[in-house]
Tab-separated table of C-alpha atoms in Angstrom:
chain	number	residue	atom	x	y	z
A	1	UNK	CA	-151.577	32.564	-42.086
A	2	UNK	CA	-148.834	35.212	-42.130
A	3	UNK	CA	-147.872	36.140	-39.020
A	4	UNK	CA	-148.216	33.108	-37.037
A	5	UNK	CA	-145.340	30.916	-36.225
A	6	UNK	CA	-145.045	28.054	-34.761
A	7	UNK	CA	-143.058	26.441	-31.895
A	8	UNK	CA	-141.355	22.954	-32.829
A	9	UNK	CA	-143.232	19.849	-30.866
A	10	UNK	CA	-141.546	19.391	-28.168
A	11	UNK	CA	-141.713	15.081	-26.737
A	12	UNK	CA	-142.881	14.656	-23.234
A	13	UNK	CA	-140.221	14.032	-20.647
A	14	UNK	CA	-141.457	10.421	-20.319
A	15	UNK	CA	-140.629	9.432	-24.300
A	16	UNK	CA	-137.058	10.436	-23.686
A	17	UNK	CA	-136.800	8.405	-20.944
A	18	UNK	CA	-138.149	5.176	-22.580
A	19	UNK	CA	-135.761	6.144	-25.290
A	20	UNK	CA	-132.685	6.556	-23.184
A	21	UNK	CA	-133.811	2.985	-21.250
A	22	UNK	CA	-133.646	1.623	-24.710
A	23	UNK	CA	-130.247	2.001	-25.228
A	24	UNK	CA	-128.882	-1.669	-25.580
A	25	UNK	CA	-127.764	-3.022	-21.912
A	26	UNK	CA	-127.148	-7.034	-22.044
A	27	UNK	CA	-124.282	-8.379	-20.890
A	28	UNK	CA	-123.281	-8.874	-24.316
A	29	UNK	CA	-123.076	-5.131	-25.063
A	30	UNK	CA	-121.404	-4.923	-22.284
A	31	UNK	CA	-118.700	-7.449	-22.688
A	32	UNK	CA	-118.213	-5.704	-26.256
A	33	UNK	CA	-117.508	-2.384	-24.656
A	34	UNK	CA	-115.141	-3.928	-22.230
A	35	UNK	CA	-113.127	-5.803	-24.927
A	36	UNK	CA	-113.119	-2.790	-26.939
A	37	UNK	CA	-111.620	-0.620	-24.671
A	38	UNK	CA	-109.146	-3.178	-23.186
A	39	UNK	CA	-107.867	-3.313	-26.871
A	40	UNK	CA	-107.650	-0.053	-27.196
A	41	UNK	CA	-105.437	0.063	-23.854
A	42	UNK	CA	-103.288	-2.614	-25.120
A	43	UNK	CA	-102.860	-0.807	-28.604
A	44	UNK	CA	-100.977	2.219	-26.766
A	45	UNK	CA	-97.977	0.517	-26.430
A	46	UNK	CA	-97.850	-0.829	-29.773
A	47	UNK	CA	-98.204	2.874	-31.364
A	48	UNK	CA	-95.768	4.187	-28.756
A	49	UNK	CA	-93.211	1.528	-29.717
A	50	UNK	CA	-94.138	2.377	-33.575
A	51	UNK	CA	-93.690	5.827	-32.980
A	52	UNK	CA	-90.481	5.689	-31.223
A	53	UNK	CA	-89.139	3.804	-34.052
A	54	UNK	CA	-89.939	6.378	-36.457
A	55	UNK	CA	-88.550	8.847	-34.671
A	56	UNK	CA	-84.788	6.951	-34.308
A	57	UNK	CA	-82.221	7.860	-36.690
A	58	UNK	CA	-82.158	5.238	-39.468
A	59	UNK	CA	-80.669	5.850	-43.367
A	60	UNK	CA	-83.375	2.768	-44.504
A	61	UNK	CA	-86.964	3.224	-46.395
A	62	UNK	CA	-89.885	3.242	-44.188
A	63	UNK	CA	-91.103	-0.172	-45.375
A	64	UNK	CA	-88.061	-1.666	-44.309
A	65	UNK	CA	-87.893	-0.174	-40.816
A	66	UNK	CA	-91.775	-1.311	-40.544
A	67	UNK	CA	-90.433	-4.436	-41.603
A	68	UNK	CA	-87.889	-4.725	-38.866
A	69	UNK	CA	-90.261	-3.156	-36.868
A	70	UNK	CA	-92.808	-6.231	-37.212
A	71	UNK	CA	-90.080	-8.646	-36.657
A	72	UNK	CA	-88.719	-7.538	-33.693
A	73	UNK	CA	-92.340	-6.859	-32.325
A	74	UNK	CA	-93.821	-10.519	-32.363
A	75	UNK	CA	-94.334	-10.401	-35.813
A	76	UNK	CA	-91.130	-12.588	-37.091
A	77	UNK	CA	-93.552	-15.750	-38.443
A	78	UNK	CA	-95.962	-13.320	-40.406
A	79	UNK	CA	-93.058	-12.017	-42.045
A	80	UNK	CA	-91.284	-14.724	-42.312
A	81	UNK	CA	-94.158	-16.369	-43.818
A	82	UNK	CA	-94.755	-13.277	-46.196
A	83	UNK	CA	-91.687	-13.355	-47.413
A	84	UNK	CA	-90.955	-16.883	-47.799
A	85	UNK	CA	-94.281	-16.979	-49.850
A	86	UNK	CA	-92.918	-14.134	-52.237
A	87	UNK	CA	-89.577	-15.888	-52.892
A	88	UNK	CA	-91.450	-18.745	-53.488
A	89	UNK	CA	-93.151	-17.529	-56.167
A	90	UNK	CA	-90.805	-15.186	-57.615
A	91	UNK	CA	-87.646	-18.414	-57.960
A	92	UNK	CA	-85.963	-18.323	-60.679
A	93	UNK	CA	-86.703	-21.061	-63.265
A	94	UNK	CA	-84.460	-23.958	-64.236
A	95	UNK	CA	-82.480	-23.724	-67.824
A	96	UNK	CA	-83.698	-20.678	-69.964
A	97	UNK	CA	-81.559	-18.810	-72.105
A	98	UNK	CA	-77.578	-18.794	-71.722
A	99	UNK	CA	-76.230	-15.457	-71.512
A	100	UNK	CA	-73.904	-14.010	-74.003
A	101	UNK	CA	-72.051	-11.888	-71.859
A	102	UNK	CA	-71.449	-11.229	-68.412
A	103	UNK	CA	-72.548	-7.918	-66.839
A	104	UNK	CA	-70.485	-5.956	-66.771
A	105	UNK	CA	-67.913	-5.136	-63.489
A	106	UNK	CA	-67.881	-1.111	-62.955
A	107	UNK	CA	-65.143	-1.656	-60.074
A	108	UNK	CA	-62.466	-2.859	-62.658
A	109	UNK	CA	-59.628	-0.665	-62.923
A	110	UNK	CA	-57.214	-0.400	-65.700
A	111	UNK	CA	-54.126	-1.938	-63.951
A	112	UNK	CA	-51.479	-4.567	-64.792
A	113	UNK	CA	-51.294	-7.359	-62.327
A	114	UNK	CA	-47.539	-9.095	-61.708
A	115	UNK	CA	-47.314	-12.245	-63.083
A	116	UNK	CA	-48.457	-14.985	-60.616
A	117	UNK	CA	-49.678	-12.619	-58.041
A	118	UNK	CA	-53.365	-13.207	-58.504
A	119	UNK	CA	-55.081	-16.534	-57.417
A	120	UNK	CA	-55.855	-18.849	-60.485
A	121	UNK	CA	-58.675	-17.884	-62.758
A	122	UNK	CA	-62.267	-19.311	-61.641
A	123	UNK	CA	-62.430	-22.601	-63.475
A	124	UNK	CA	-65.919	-21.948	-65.825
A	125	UNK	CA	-68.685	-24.560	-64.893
A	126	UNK	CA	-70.724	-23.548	-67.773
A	127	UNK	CA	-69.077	-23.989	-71.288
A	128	UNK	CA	-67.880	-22.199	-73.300
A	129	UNK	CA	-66.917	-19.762	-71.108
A	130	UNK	CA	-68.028	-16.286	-71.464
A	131	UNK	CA	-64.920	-13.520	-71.913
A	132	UNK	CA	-63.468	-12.560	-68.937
A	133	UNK	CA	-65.509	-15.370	-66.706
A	134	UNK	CA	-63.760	-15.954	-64.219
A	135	UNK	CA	-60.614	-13.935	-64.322
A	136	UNK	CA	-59.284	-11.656	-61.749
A	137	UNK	CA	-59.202	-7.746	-61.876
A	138	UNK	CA	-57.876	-4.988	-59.803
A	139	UNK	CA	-60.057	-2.229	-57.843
A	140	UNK	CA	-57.435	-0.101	-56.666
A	141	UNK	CA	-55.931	2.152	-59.033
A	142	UNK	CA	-52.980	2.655	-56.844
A	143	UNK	CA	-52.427	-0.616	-55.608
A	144	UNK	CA	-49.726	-1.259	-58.132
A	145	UNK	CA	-48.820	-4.159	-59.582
A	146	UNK	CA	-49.664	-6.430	-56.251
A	147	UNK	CA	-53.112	-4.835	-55.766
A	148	UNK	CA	-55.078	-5.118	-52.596
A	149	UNK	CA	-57.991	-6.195	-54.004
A	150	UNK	CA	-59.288	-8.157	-56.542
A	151	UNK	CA	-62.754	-9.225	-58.179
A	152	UNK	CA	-64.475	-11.448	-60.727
A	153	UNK	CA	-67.696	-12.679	-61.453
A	154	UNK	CA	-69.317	-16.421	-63.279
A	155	UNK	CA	-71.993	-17.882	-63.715
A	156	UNK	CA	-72.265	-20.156	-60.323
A	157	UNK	CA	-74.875	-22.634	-61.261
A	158	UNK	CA	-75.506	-25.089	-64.852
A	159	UNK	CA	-78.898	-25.467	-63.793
A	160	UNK	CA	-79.124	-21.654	-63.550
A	161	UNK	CA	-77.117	-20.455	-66.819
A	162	UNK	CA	-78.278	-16.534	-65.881
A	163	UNK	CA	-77.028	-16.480	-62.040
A	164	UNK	CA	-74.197	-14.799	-62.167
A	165	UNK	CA	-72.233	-14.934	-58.393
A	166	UNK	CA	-69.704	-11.723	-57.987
A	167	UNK	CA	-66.477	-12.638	-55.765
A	168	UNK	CA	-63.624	-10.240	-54.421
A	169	UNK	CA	-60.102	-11.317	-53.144
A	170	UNK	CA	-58.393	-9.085	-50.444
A	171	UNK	CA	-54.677	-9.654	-50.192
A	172	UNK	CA	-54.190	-10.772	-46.394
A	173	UNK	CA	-50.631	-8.900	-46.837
A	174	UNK	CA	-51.649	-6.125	-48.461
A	175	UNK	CA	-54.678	-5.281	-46.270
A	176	UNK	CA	-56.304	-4.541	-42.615
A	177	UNK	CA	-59.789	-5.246	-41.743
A	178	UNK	CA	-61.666	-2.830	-39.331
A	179	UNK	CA	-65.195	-3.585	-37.925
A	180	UNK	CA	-67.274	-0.209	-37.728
A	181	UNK	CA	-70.868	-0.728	-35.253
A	182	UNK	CA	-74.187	0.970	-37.125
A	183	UNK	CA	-76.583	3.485	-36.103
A	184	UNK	CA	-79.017	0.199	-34.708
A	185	UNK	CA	-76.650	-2.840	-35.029
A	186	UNK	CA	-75.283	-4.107	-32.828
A	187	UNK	CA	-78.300	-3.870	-30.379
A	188	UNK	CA	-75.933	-3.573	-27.695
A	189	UNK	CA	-74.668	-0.714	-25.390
A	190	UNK	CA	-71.175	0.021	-26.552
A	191	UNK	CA	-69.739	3.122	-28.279
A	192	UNK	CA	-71.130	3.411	-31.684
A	193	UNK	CA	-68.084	5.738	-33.214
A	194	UNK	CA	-68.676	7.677	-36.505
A	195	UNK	CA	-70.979	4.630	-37.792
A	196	UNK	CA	-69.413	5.196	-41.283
A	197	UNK	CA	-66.112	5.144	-42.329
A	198	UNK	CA	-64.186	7.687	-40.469
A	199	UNK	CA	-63.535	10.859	-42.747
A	200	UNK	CA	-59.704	10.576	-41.638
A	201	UNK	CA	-59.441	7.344	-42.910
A	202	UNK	CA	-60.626	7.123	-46.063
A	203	UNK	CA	-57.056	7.994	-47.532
A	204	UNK	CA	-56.062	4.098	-47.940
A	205	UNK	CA	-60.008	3.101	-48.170
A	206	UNK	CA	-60.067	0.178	-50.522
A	207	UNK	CA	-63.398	-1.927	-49.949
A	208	UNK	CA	-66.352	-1.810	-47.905
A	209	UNK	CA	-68.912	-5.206	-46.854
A	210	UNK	CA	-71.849	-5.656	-45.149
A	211	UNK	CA	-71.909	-7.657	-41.530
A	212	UNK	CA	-74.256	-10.733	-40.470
A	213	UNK	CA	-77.761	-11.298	-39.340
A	214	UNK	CA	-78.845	-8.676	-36.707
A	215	UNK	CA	-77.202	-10.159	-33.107
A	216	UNK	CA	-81.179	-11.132	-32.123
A	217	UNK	CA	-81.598	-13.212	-35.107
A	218	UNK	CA	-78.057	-15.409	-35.097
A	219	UNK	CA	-77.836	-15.884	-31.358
A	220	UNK	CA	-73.671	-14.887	-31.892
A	221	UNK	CA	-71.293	-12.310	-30.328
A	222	UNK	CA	-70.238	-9.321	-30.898
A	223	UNK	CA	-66.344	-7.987	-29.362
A	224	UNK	CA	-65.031	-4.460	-30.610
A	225	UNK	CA	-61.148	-2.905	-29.301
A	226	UNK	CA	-61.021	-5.877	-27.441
A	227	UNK	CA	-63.995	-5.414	-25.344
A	228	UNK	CA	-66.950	-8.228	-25.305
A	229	UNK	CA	-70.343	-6.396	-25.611
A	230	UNK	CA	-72.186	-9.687	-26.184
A	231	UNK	CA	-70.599	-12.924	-25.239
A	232	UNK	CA	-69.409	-15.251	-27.974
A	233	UNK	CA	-70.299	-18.800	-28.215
A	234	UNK	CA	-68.430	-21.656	-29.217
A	235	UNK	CA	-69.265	-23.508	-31.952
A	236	UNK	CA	-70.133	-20.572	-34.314
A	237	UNK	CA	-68.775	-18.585	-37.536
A	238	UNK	CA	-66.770	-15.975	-36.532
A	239	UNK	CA	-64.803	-12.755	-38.500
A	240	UNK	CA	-62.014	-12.114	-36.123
A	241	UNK	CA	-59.290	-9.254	-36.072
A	242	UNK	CA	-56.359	-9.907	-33.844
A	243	UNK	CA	-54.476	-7.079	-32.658
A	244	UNK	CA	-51.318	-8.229	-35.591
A	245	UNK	CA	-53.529	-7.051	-38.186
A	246	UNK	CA	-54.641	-10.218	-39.544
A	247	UNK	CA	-57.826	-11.569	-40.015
A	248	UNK	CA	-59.662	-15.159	-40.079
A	249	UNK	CA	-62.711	-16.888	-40.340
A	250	UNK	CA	-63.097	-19.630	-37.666
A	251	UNK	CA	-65.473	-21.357	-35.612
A	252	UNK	CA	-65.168	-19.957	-32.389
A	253	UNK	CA	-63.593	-22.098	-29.056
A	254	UNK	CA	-62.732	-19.349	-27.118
A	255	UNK	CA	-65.519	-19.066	-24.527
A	256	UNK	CA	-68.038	-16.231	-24.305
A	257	UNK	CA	-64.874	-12.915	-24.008
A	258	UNK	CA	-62.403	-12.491	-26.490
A	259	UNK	CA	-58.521	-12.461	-25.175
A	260	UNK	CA	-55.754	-9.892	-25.322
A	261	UNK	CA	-54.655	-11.203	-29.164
A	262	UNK	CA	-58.591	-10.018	-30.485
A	263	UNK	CA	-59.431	-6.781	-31.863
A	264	UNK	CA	-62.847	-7.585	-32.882
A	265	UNK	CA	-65.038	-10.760	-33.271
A	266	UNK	CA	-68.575	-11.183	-35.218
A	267	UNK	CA	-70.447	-13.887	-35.178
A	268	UNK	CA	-73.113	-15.413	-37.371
A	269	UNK	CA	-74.743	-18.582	-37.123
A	270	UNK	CA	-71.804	-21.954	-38.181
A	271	UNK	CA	-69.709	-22.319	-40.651
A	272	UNK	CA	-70.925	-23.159	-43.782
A	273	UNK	CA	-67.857	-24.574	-45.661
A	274	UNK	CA	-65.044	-25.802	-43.335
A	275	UNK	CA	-61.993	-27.555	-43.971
A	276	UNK	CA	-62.863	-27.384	-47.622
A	277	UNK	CA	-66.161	-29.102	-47.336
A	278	UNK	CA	-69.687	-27.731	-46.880
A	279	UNK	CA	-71.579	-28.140	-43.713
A	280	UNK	CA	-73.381	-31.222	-43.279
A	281	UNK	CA	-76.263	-29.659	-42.583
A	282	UNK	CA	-77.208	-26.950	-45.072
A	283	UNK	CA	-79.619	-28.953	-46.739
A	284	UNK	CA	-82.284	-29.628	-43.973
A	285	UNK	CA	-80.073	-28.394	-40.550
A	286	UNK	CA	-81.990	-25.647	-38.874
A	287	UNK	CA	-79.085	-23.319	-38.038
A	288	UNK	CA	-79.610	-20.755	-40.820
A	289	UNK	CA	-83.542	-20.759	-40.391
A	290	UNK	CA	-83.631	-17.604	-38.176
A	291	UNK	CA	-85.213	-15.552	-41.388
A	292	UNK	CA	-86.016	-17.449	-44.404
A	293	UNK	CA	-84.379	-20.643	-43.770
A	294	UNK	CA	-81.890	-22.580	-45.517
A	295	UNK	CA	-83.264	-23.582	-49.209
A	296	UNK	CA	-85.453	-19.791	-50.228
A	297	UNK	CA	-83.560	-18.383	-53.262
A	298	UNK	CA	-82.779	-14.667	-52.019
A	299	UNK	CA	-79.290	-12.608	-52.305
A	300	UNK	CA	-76.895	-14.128	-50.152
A	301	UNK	CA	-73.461	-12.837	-49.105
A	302	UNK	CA	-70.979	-14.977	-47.592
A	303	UNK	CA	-67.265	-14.622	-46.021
A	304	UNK	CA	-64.328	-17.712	-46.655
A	305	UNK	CA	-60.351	-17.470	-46.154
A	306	UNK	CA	-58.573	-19.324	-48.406
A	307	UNK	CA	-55.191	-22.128	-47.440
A	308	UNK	CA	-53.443	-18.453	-47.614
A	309	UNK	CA	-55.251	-16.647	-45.224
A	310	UNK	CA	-56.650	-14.457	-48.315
A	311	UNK	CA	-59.986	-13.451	-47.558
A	312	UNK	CA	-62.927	-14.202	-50.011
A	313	UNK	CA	-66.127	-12.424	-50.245
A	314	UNK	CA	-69.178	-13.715	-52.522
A	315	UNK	CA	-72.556	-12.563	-52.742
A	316	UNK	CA	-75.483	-13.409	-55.286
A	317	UNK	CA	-78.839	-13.360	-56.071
A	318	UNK	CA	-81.202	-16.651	-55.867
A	319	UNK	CA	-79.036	-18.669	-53.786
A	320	UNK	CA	-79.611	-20.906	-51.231
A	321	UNK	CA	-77.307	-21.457	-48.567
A	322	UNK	CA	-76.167	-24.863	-49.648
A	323	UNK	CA	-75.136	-23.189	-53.215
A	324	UNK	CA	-73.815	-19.706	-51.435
A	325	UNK	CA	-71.323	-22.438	-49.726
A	326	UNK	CA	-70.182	-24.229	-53.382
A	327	UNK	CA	-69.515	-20.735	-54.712
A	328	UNK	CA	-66.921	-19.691	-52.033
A	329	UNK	CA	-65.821	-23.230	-52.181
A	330	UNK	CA	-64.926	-22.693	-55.990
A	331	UNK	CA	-63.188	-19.459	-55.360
A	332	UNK	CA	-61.038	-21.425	-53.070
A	333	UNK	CA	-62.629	-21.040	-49.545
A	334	UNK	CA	-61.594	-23.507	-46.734
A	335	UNK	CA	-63.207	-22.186	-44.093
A	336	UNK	CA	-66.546	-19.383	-44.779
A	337	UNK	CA	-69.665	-18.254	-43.015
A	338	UNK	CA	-72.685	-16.943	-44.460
A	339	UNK	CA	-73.016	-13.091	-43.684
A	340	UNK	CA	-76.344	-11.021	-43.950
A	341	UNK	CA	-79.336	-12.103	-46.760
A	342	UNK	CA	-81.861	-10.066	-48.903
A	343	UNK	CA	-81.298	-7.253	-51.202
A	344	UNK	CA	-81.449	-4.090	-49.146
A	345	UNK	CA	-77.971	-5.643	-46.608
A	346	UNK	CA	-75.892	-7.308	-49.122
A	347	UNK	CA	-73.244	-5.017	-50.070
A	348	UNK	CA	-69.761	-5.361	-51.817
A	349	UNK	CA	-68.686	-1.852	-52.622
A	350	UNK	CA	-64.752	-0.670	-54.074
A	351	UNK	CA	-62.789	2.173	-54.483
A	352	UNK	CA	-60.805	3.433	-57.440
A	353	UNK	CA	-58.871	6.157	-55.886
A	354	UNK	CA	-58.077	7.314	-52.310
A	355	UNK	CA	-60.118	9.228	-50.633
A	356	UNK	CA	-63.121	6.975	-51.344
A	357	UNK	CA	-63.317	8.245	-54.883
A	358	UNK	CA	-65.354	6.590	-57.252
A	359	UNK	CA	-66.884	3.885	-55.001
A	360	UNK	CA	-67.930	0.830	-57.622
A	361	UNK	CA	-70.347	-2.142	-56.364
A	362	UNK	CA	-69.421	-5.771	-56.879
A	363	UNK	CA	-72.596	-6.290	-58.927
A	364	UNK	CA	-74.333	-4.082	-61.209
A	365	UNK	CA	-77.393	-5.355	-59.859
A	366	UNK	CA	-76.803	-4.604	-55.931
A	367	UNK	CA	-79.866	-2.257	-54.535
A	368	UNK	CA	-78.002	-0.046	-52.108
A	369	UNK	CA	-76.237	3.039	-53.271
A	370	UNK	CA	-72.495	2.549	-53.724
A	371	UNK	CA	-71.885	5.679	-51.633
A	372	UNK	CA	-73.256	3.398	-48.736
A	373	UNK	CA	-71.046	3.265	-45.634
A	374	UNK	CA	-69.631	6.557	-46.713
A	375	UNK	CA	-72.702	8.068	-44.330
A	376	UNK	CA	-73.913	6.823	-41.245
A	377	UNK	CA	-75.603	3.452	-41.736
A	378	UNK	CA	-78.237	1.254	-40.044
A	379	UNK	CA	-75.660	-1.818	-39.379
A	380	UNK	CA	-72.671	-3.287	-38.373
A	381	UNK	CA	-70.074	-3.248	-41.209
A	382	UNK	CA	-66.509	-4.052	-42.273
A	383	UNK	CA	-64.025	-1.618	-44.207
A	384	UNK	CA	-60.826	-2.740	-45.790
A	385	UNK	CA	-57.457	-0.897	-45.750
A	386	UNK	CA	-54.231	-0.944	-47.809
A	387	UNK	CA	-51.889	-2.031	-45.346
């Protein structure tokens, strides 16, 4: 009837207490609560570490820093596995189609080269050759007619008629190699400096390369103005700088500090090619296993010296370590050392002009921007000067 309301039922005092005693007890539950709040205890950490990273200065994507993140973070053999899955399935094919042409080399400049300056043309191991296979260019504009650098490309493997290696030859009189640390790499207390190439210096800036393997992952050294800032070890590939200017690629014997005649050292797993021949033990060995092992198909970059003391840089996509080895072999290595792996580190990158100007990479199909090194950068790198 209008007018009348009525008060909601209210349950006796006794029905909420059988309901509250029903409220699941066992030791099961309980055990469940426990291990759910221990895990959320030992997740703190984890997001703390995550969060730190995030907030560190860093010029890579955010995959790639939650890549390295993982890795570093007892996740190496999940992403090891990942990614030696992915490789897997995305390796190249035998045979297929030959190409017609190579791509084309956007570091080339238009510059006459003295007669019997340049190393011999790259012998073709695919016939017929393809034009220009194989034959040396200048990068430097002003280098004259003995430039500093040169560069060339081929097609590195029969079995693979579209692999096409890219290889650059730096005049050991015409040149000085600096080492520059990264933003992150070396992980290492030691003075990081401008982590590019120094603004001041970039009048006689001829060519910029990427380092090795981060130090955790190769196990080598690292030495910078002569200092040690982690100790060297025998029996691996090393880049040195001595304080004449010149540079070599050697397997280190000179204990765990550099001496007085070193300006710099890196280090990165063995040798793969010495004395002209390849390692042993690039087939099955377990030296270059630290990310994706020895026989995955991934860009490679690699560092040789020639019987000259010419260095020799190579790099390519969908090689092994074994065949990163026979290309600086063919572009006349006697002594090289496989530097760092995977698209987003391999970098070869030249310079028309000085000042930097007009920055070219060796390969058309390099990922990283060729203004890289020109800003602060994640890692270790070198940077090559007209002497």
């Amino acid at each position: 009837m209008a007018g009348i309301t009525h008060e909601p039922l209210r349950q006796p005092q006794s029905a909420v207490r059988r309901r509250r005693r029903e409220i699941p007890t066992s030791p099961l539950y309980r055990v469940r609560r426990v291990a759910l709040i221990a895990v959320a205890v030992c997740l703190v950490p984890v997001v703390i570490s995550y969060i730190t990273m995030l907030t560190q200065r860093s010029d890579s994507s955010l995959g790639v820093r939650t890549v390295e993140w993982l890795t570093s973070n007892g996740g190496r053999g999940l992403v090891n596995r990942v990614e030696s899955i992915y490789y897997s399935l995305t390796a190249p094919a035998t045979g297929g189609p030959a190409l017609r042409r190579l791509p084309h080399q956007t570091a080339v400049a238009a510059a006459p080269i003295a007669p019997h300056y340049a190393p011999a043309a790259l012998t073709p191991l695919i016939k017929p050759a393809l034009p220009g296979e194989g034959v040396w260019h200048p990068t430097f504009a002003g280098g004259g007619s003995q430039p500093p650098v040169l560069v060339t490309s081929f097609r590195s493997d029969p079995a693979y008629p579209q692999m096409v290696a890219g290889v650059a030859w730096l005049d050991h009189t015409r040149t000085r190699v600096r080492l520059y640390p990264g933003l992150q790499e070396p992980a290492v207390p030691l003075p990081r400096g401008p982590m590019e190439v120094p603004i001041n210096h970039r009048g006689r800036l001829v060519a910029t390369f990427n380092s090795g393997f981060k130090l955790q992952d190769s196990g080598g050294g690292f030495a910078l103005a002569g200092h040690t800032y982690a100790p060297l070890k025998n029996g691996f590939a090393t880049v040195v700088g001595y304080t004449n200017g010149s540079t070599d690629v050697v397997s280190w014997t000179g204990g765990p500090n550099v001496g007085p005649t070193v300006r710099f050292a890196r280090q990165n797993l063995p040798l793969i090619v010495n004395n002209g021949r390849p390692n042993p033990n690039l087939s099955d060995g377990p030296q270059w296993g630290a990310t994706l092992g020895n026989a995955i198909r991934v860009w490679r970059s690699g560092l040789g010296v020639d019987s000259q003391g010419n260095l020799i840089y190579a790099a390519a996509n969908y090689q092994t370590v074994g065949s990163l080895a026979r290309i600086l072999m063919h572009a006349g290595a006697v002594r090289a050392m496989e530097l760092d792996i995977n698209s987003y580190w391999v970098s070869f990158i030249s310079y028309r002009f000085p000042g930097a100007a007009d920055p070219a990479n060796l390969l058309a199909a390099m990922s990283r921007s060729r203004y890289r090194y020109l800003t602060q950068d994640d890692r270790d790198f070198f940077a090559v000067y007209m002497h």
